[in-house]
mmCIF file of C-alpha atoms in Angstrom:
data_model
loop_
_atom_site.group_PDB
_atom_site.id
_atom_site.type_symbol
_atom_site.label_atom_id
_atom_site.label_comp_id
_atom_site.label_asym_id
_atom_site.label_seq_id
_atom_site.Cartn_x
_atom_site.Cartn_y
_atom_site.Cartn_z
ATOM 1 C CA MET A 815 83.606 22.011 35.810
ATOM 2 C CA GLU A 816 82.917 25.616 36.738
ATOM 3 C CA GLY A 817 83.328 28.444 34.220
ATOM 4 C CA LEU A 818 82.487 26.609 31.157
ATOM 5 C CA ARG A 819 78.722 27.298 30.996
ATOM 6 C CA LEU A 820 77.216 30.172 28.932
ATOM 7 C CA ASP A 821 73.692 30.064 30.395
ATOM 8 C CA GLY A 822 71.939 33.373 29.984
ATOM 9 C CA ARG A 823 74.324 34.541 27.257
ATOM 10 C CA THR A 824 73.272 35.319 23.700
ATOM 11 C CA ALA A 825 75.679 34.427 20.915
ATOM 12 C CA VAL A 826 75.672 35.493 17.268
ATOM 13 C CA VAL A 827 77.631 33.149 14.893
ATOM 14 C CA THR A 828 77.969 34.548 11.297
ATOM 15 C CA GLY A 829 78.365 31.945 8.586
ATOM 16 C CA GLY A 830 76.361 29.702 10.961
ATOM 17 C CA ALA A 831 75.070 27.516 8.164
ATOM 18 C CA GLY A 832 78.564 26.419 7.027
ATOM 19 C CA ALA A 833 80.546 23.470 8.330
ATOM 20 C CA ILE A 834 82.646 25.396 10.886
ATOM 21 C CA GLY A 835 79.851 27.813 11.758
ATOM 22 C CA ALA A 836 77.404 25.021 12.456
ATOM 23 C CA ALA A 837 79.894 23.257 14.672
ATOM 24 C CA VAL A 838 80.488 26.434 16.611
ATOM 25 C CA CYS A 839 76.654 26.914 16.963
ATOM 26 C CA ARG A 840 76.366 23.400 18.394
ATOM 27 C CA ASP A 841 79.092 23.868 20.927
ATOM 28 C CA LEU A 842 77.815 27.183 22.111
ATOM 29 C CA SER A 843 74.213 25.891 22.341
ATOM 30 C CA ALA A 844 75.413 22.772 24.318
ATOM 31 C CA LEU A 845 77.102 25.207 26.849
ATOM 32 C CA GLY A 846 73.771 26.895 27.311
ATOM 33 C CA ALA A 847 73.973 30.039 25.107
ATOM 34 C CA ARG A 848 71.038 31.274 23.131
ATOM 35 C CA VAL A 849 72.440 30.954 19.628
ATOM 36 C CA VAL A 850 71.547 33.323 16.680
ATOM 37 C CA VAL A 851 72.581 31.479 13.519
ATOM 38 C CA ALA A 852 73.353 34.182 11.025
ATOM 39 C CA ASP A 853 73.965 33.446 7.281
ATOM 40 C CA VAL A 854 73.142 34.653 3.817
ATOM 41 C CA ASP A 855 71.793 31.224 3.299
ATOM 42 C CA GLY A 856 68.520 31.632 5.237
ATOM 43 C CA PRO A 857 67.124 28.156 4.785
ATOM 44 C CA GLY A 858 70.532 26.739 5.790
ATOM 45 C CA ALA A 859 70.565 28.778 8.971
ATOM 46 C CA ALA A 860 67.066 27.827 9.803
ATOM 47 C CA THR A 861 68.093 24.119 9.463
ATOM 48 C CA VAL A 862 70.835 24.577 11.929
ATOM 49 C CA ALA A 863 68.664 26.337 14.322
ATOM 50 C CA ASP A 864 66.094 23.603 14.056
ATOM 51 C CA GLU A 865 68.771 21.067 14.675
ATOM 52 C CA LEU A 866 69.878 22.923 17.925
ATOM 53 C CA ASN A 867 66.301 23.174 19.133
ATOM 54 C CA GLY A 868 65.625 19.555 18.376
ATOM 55 C CA ALA A 869 68.662 18.563 20.459
ATOM 56 C CA SER A 870 67.441 20.587 23.330
ATOM 57 C CA LEU A 871 64.289 18.400 23.515
ATOM 58 C CA GLY A 872 65.866 14.992 22.757
ATOM 59 C CA LEU A 873 66.793 12.139 24.967
ATOM 60 C CA GLY A 874 70.248 10.903 25.673
ATOM 61 C CA THR A 875 73.393 12.060 27.411
ATOM 62 C CA GLY A 876 73.834 15.611 28.589
ATOM 63 C CA ALA A 877 75.003 17.618 31.463
ATOM 64 C CA GLY A 878 74.266 15.741 34.663
ATOM 65 C CA THR A 879 73.008 12.608 32.934
ATOM 66 C CA GLY A 880 74.635 9.248 32.383
ATOM 67 C CA ALA A 881 75.227 7.660 29.033
ATOM 68 C CA GLY A 882 72.243 5.754 27.768
ATOM 69 C CA SER A 883 70.247 6.889 30.870
ATOM 70 C CA GLY A 884 67.252 7.769 28.722
ATOM 71 C CA THR A 885 66.713 10.880 30.862
ATOM 72 C CA PRO A 886 66.142 14.269 29.200
ATOM 73 C CA ARG A 887 69.091 16.360 28.263
ATOM 74 C CA GLU A 888 69.586 19.617 30.123
ATOM 75 C CA ARG A 889 67.332 22.043 28.222
ATOM 76 C CA ARG A 890 69.090 24.510 26.071
ATOM 77 C CA ALA A 891 68.138 28.085 25.240
ATOM 78 C CA PRO A 892 66.022 28.265 22.072
ATOM 79 C CA ALA A 893 68.077 28.969 18.981
ATOM 80 C CA THR A 894 66.980 31.397 16.248
ATOM 81 C CA SER A 895 68.105 32.051 12.687
ATOM 82 C CA LEU A 896 68.394 35.330 10.823
ATOM 83 C CA GLU A 897 69.298 35.772 7.228
ATOM 84 C CA VAL A 898 71.776 38.515 6.506
ATOM 85 C CA ASP A 899 73.838 39.714 3.533
ATOM 86 C CA LEU A 900 77.055 40.758 5.179
ATOM 87 C CA ALA A 901 78.188 42.511 1.962
ATOM 88 C CA ASP A 902 75.426 45.085 2.545
ATOM 89 C CA PRO A 903 75.977 47.562 5.348
ATOM 90 C CA ALA A 904 72.280 48.404 5.617
ATOM 91 C CA ALA A 905 71.556 44.681 6.087
ATOM 92 C CA VAL A 906 74.218 44.384 8.791
ATOM 93 C CA GLU A 907 72.675 47.270 10.744
ATOM 94 C CA GLU A 908 69.139 45.913 10.390
ATOM 95 C CA PHE A 909 70.373 42.518 11.527
ATOM 96 C CA CYS A 910 71.992 43.942 14.692
ATOM 97 C CA GLY A 911 68.684 45.586 15.560
ATOM 98 C CA ARG A 912 66.861 42.298 15.134
ATOM 99 C CA ALA A 913 69.435 40.262 17.164
ATOM 100 C CA GLY A 914 68.850 42.110 20.389
ATOM 101 C CA PRO A 915 71.452 42.346 23.167
ATOM 102 C CA VAL A 916 74.368 40.202 22.230
ATOM 103 C CA ASP A 917 77.053 38.929 24.741
ATOM 104 C CA ILE A 918 79.188 36.798 22.211
ATOM 105 C CA LEU A 919 80.021 37.682 18.625
ATOM 106 C CA VAL A 920 81.715 35.043 16.574
ATOM 107 C CA ASN A 921 82.660 36.596 13.214
ATOM 108 C CA ASN A 922 83.011 33.327 11.268
ATOM 109 C CA ALA A 923 81.622 34.113 7.857
ATOM 110 C CA GLY A 924 84.062 34.309 4.937
ATOM 111 C CA VAL A 925 84.368 34.372 1.142
ATOM 112 C CA SER A 926 87.334 32.800 -0.641
ATOM 113 C CA ILE A 927 88.180 33.081 -4.237
ATOM 114 C CA VAL A 928 91.218 31.115 -5.242
ATOM 115 C CA GLU A 929 93.133 32.644 -8.167
ATOM 116 C CA PRO A 930 96.648 33.960 -8.915
ATOM 117 C CA PHE A 931 97.013 37.452 -7.486
ATOM 118 C CA VAL A 932 98.287 39.279 -10.533
ATOM 119 C CA THR A 933 95.481 37.955 -12.707
ATOM 120 C CA GLY A 934 92.724 38.087 -10.127
ATOM 121 C CA ASP A 935 89.501 40.002 -10.576
ATOM 122 C CA PRO A 936 89.342 43.194 -8.456
ATOM 123 C CA GLU A 937 85.606 42.750 -8.216
ATOM 124 C CA GLY A 938 86.271 39.641 -6.238
ATOM 125 C CA TRP A 939 88.633 41.464 -4.007
ATOM 126 C CA GLU A 940 85.884 43.908 -3.244
ATOM 127 C CA LEU A 941 83.375 41.084 -2.191
ATOM 128 C CA MET A 942 86.085 39.521 0.038
ATOM 129 C CA TRP A 943 86.840 42.871 1.637
ATOM 130 C CA ARG A 944 83.232 43.580 2.274
ATOM 131 C CA VAL A 945 82.438 40.062 3.859
ATOM 132 C CA ASN A 946 85.692 39.122 5.400
ATOM 133 C CA LEU A 947 86.730 42.363 6.982
ATOM 134 C CA ARG A 948 84.219 45.244 6.700
ATOM 135 C CA ALA A 949 81.367 43.212 7.961
ATOM 136 C CA PRO A 950 83.166 42.079 11.225
ATOM 137 C CA MET A 951 84.133 45.704 11.731
ATOM 138 C CA LEU A 952 80.573 46.963 11.247
ATOM 139 C CA LEU A 953 79.079 44.132 13.423
ATOM 140 C CA THR A 954 81.537 44.791 16.252
ATOM 141 C CA ARG A 955 81.031 48.530 16.051
ATOM 142 C CA LEU A 956 77.285 48.032 16.487
ATOM 143 C CA LEU A 957 77.392 45.242 19.134
ATOM 144 C CA LEU A 958 80.399 46.047 21.208
ATOM 145 C CA PRO A 959 78.912 49.085 23.064
ATOM 146 C CA GLY A 960 76.166 46.869 24.574
ATOM 147 C CA MET A 961 78.781 44.337 25.802
ATOM 148 C CA THR A 962 80.779 47.025 27.463
ATOM 149 C CA GLU A 963 77.718 48.622 29.014
ATOM 150 C CA ARG A 964 76.709 45.242 30.521
ATOM 151 C CA GLY A 965 80.235 44.514 31.643
ATOM 152 C CA TRP A 966 80.786 41.279 29.886
ATOM 153 C CA GLY A 967 81.470 40.200 26.255
ATOM 154 C CA ARG A 968 83.348 37.897 23.912
ATOM 155 C CA LEU A 969 84.641 38.657 20.406
ATOM 156 C CA VAL A 970 86.038 35.857 18.386
ATOM 157 C CA PHE A 971 87.256 36.401 14.777
ATOM 158 C CA VAL A 972 87.685 33.349 12.657
ATOM 159 C CA SER A 973 90.593 34.052 10.228
ATOM 160 C CA SER A 974 92.817 31.569 8.448
ATOM 161 C CA ASP A 975 96.345 29.984 8.742
ATOM 162 C CA GLY A 976 96.610 31.301 5.210
ATOM 163 C CA ALA A 977 96.594 34.851 6.547
ATOM 164 C CA ARG A 978 99.392 33.935 8.954
ATOM 165 C CA ALA A 979 101.614 31.964 6.685
ATOM 166 C CA GLY A 980 100.436 32.867 3.182
ATOM 167 C CA SER A 981 98.683 30.496 0.718
ATOM 168 C CA GLY A 982 99.076 30.157 -2.973
ATOM 169 C CA GLY A 983 96.255 31.629 -4.892
ATOM 170 C CA GLU A 984 94.645 33.382 -1.929
ATOM 171 C CA GLY A 985 96.519 36.692 -1.803
ATOM 172 C CA ALA A 986 93.388 38.860 -1.584
ATOM 173 C CA TYR A 987 91.641 36.428 0.724
ATOM 174 C CA ALA A 988 94.662 36.273 3.086
ATOM 175 C CA ALA A 989 94.959 40.095 3.061
ATOM 176 C CA THR A 990 91.317 40.546 4.213
ATOM 177 C CA LYS A 991 91.587 37.775 6.771
ATOM 178 C CA ALA A 992 94.881 39.287 8.025
ATOM 179 C CA GLY A 993 93.159 42.517 8.684
ATOM 180 C CA LEU A 994 91.229 40.722 11.470
ATOM 181 C CA PHE A 995 94.569 40.396 13.477
ATOM 182 C CA GLY A 996 94.977 44.106 13.912
ATOM 183 C CA LEU A 997 91.309 44.685 14.466
ATOM 184 C CA ALA A 998 91.053 42.086 17.241
ATOM 185 C CA LYS A 999 94.247 43.206 18.921
ATOM 186 C CA THR A 1000 93.185 46.830 18.969
ATOM 187 C CA LEU A 1001 89.682 45.858 20.369
ATOM 188 C CA ALA A 1002 91.414 43.699 23.026
ATOM 189 C CA ARG A 1003 93.050 46.856 24.357
ATOM 190 C CA GLU A 1004 90.042 49.230 23.876
ATOM 191 C CA ALA A 1005 87.452 46.931 25.339
ATOM 192 C CA ALA A 1006 89.355 45.310 28.216
ATOM 193 C CA ARG A 1007 88.001 47.699 30.876
ATOM 194 C CA GLY A 1008 84.458 46.639 29.812
ATOM 195 C CA ASN A 1009 85.395 42.973 30.561
ATOM 196 C CA VAL A 1010 85.315 42.169 26.843
ATOM 197 C CA THR A 1011 87.908 39.792 25.431
ATOM 198 C CA SER A 1012 88.866 39.751 21.700
ATOM 199 C CA ASN A 1013 90.804 36.922 19.997
ATOM 200 C CA VAL A 1014 91.434 35.345 16.618
ATOM 201 C CA VAL A 1015 91.165 31.640 15.729
ATOM 202 C CA CYS A 1016 92.943 30.544 12.518
ATOM 203 C CA PRO A 1017 91.904 27.217 11.061
ATOM 204 C CA GLY A 1018 94.483 25.316 9.154
ATOM 205 C CA PRO A 1019 93.559 22.646 6.552
ATOM 206 C CA THR A 1020 90.077 21.672 7.488
ATOM 207 C CA ASP A 1021 87.792 18.947 6.115
ATOM 208 C CA THR A 1022 84.837 21.026 4.872
ATOM 209 C CA PRO A 1023 82.569 20.647 1.786
ATOM 210 C CA MET A 1024 84.476 23.462 0.157
ATOM 211 C CA LEU A 1025 87.833 21.642 0.447
ATOM 212 C CA ARG A 1026 86.206 18.417 -0.784
ATOM 213 C CA ARG A 1027 84.903 20.362 -3.842
ATOM 214 C CA VAL A 1028 88.397 21.484 -4.564
ATOM 215 C CA ASP A 1029 89.718 17.910 -4.124
ATOM 216 C CA ALA A 1030 87.107 16.776 -6.701
ATOM 217 C CA GLU A 1031 88.661 19.157 -9.213
ATOM 218 C CA ARG A 1032 92.288 18.182 -8.209
ATOM 219 C CA PRO A 1033 92.156 14.495 -7.139
ATOM 220 C CA GLY A 1034 94.674 13.570 -4.468
ATOM 221 C CA LEU A 1035 94.924 17.157 -3.033
ATOM 222 C CA VAL A 1036 93.511 16.301 0.364
ATOM 223 C CA ASP A 1037 95.824 13.200 0.774
ATOM 224 C CA ARG A 1038 98.920 15.396 -0.178
ATOM 225 C CA ILE A 1039 97.805 18.084 2.356
ATOM 226 C CA ALA A 1040 97.202 15.574 5.116
ATOM 227 C CA ARG A 1041 100.755 14.056 4.650
ATOM 228 C CA GLY A 1042 102.269 17.408 5.294
ATOM 229 C CA ILE A 1043 100.473 17.898 8.631
ATOM 230 C CA PRO A 1044 102.410 16.760 11.772
ATOM 231 C CA LEU A 1045 99.224 14.970 13.140
ATOM 232 C CA ARG A 1046 98.726 13.461 9.659
ATOM 233 C CA ARG A 1047 95.080 14.338 9.245
ATOM 234 C CA LEU A 1048 93.004 17.195 8.250
ATOM 235 C CA GLY A 1049 91.185 19.220 11.012
ATOM 236 C CA THR A 1050 87.504 18.880 11.516
ATOM 237 C CA PRO A 1051 84.950 21.639 12.154
ATOM 238 C CA GLU A 1052 84.652 20.421 15.675
ATOM 239 C CA ASP A 1053 88.391 20.973 16.162
ATOM 240 C CA VAL A 1054 87.944 24.531 15.369
ATOM 241 C CA ALA A 1055 84.677 24.897 17.245
ATOM 242 C CA GLY A 1056 86.155 23.581 20.419
ATOM 243 C CA LEU A 1057 88.675 26.469 20.686
ATOM 244 C CA VAL A 1058 86.088 29.062 19.762
ATOM 245 C CA ALA A 1059 83.720 27.783 22.385
ATOM 246 C CA TYR A 1060 86.456 27.783 25.040
ATOM 247 C CA LEU A 1061 87.380 31.395 24.286
ATOM 248 C CA CYS A 1062 83.755 32.351 24.872
ATOM 249 C CA THR A 1063 83.760 31.039 28.423
ATOM 250 C CA ASP A 1064 84.729 32.464 31.789
ATOM 251 C CA ARG A 1065 87.604 29.985 31.867
ATOM 252 C CA ALA A 1066 89.163 32.088 29.027
ATOM 253 C CA ALA A 1067 88.531 35.387 30.808
ATOM 254 C CA TYR A 1068 92.322 36.132 30.933
ATOM 255 C CA VAL A 1069 92.959 35.330 27.294
ATOM 256 C CA THR A 1070 92.728 38.346 25.004
ATOM 257 C CA GLY A 1071 94.478 39.784 22.037
ATOM 258 C CA GLN A 1072 95.725 36.420 20.922
ATOM 259 C CA VAL A 1073 95.914 34.741 17.440
ATOM 260 C CA LEU A 1074 95.583 31.019 17.835
ATOM 261 C CA SER A 1075 95.940 28.348 15.160
ATOM 262 C CA VAL A 1076 94.093 25.022 14.825
ATOM 263 C CA SER A 1077 96.233 23.531 12.240
ATOM 264 C CA GLY A 1078 97.543 20.139 13.487
ATOM 265 C CA GLY A 1079 101.019 21.589 13.810
ATOM 266 C CA VAL A 1080 101.392 23.071 10.396
ATOM 267 C CA THR A 1081 102.033 26.529 11.940
ATOM 268 C CA MET A 1082 104.015 26.704 15.168
ATOM 269 C CA HIS A 1083 104.405 30.298 16.230
#
């Protein structure tokens, strides 16, 4: 199908060592992009990049091959990893210099501290502001000019359905993630003439290690959440990654300024 390949494009995925970030990296790499896996967890990012590079050399199914054919997969562009502390503006600037020309920026990294708002620690708010909102602003400010100059680009901001609908114990987190809505919509207008699109993806309840850790502390939580979802299951990292990857392709060239949920029907607006 035409318009779904990303050959020749370079994609940066922040939080690329996490469950959703790694799934996004896999999808973008499978579509032909050269993926830069960015994370404060340097070894974790390197592991994901190694996985992508191993997949590019493996045998099995791939574009243009039949299942079980034993023929080589279509070769993918080599993936790289870069460690970056998104809470540090100087580190963000250095990272952008090392990443080189970037066509796709997926601002996926995030920090969540669950606590009642009125008793929350403002120091935690500061960390969430730095990573969840300021870092995407800085990254975009540094990388967007190159996209517009080259006449093609994709900005995808991974927010949260908690930012759209509210979520108990996540007031500060939701506030920082909601800030991405206004940023993405403004950029959609400002960058449109440079053929750069800007969209937000909001995961709903998603089966990640972080959620499983919370479930271990509060047994039965995941089952209760799943029962309240119209599709009667948690989302998977791959569910989120599929939408992110689509928004990065030419098939989504006319989609910009949108806030889209991947929530199994929890939010319908």
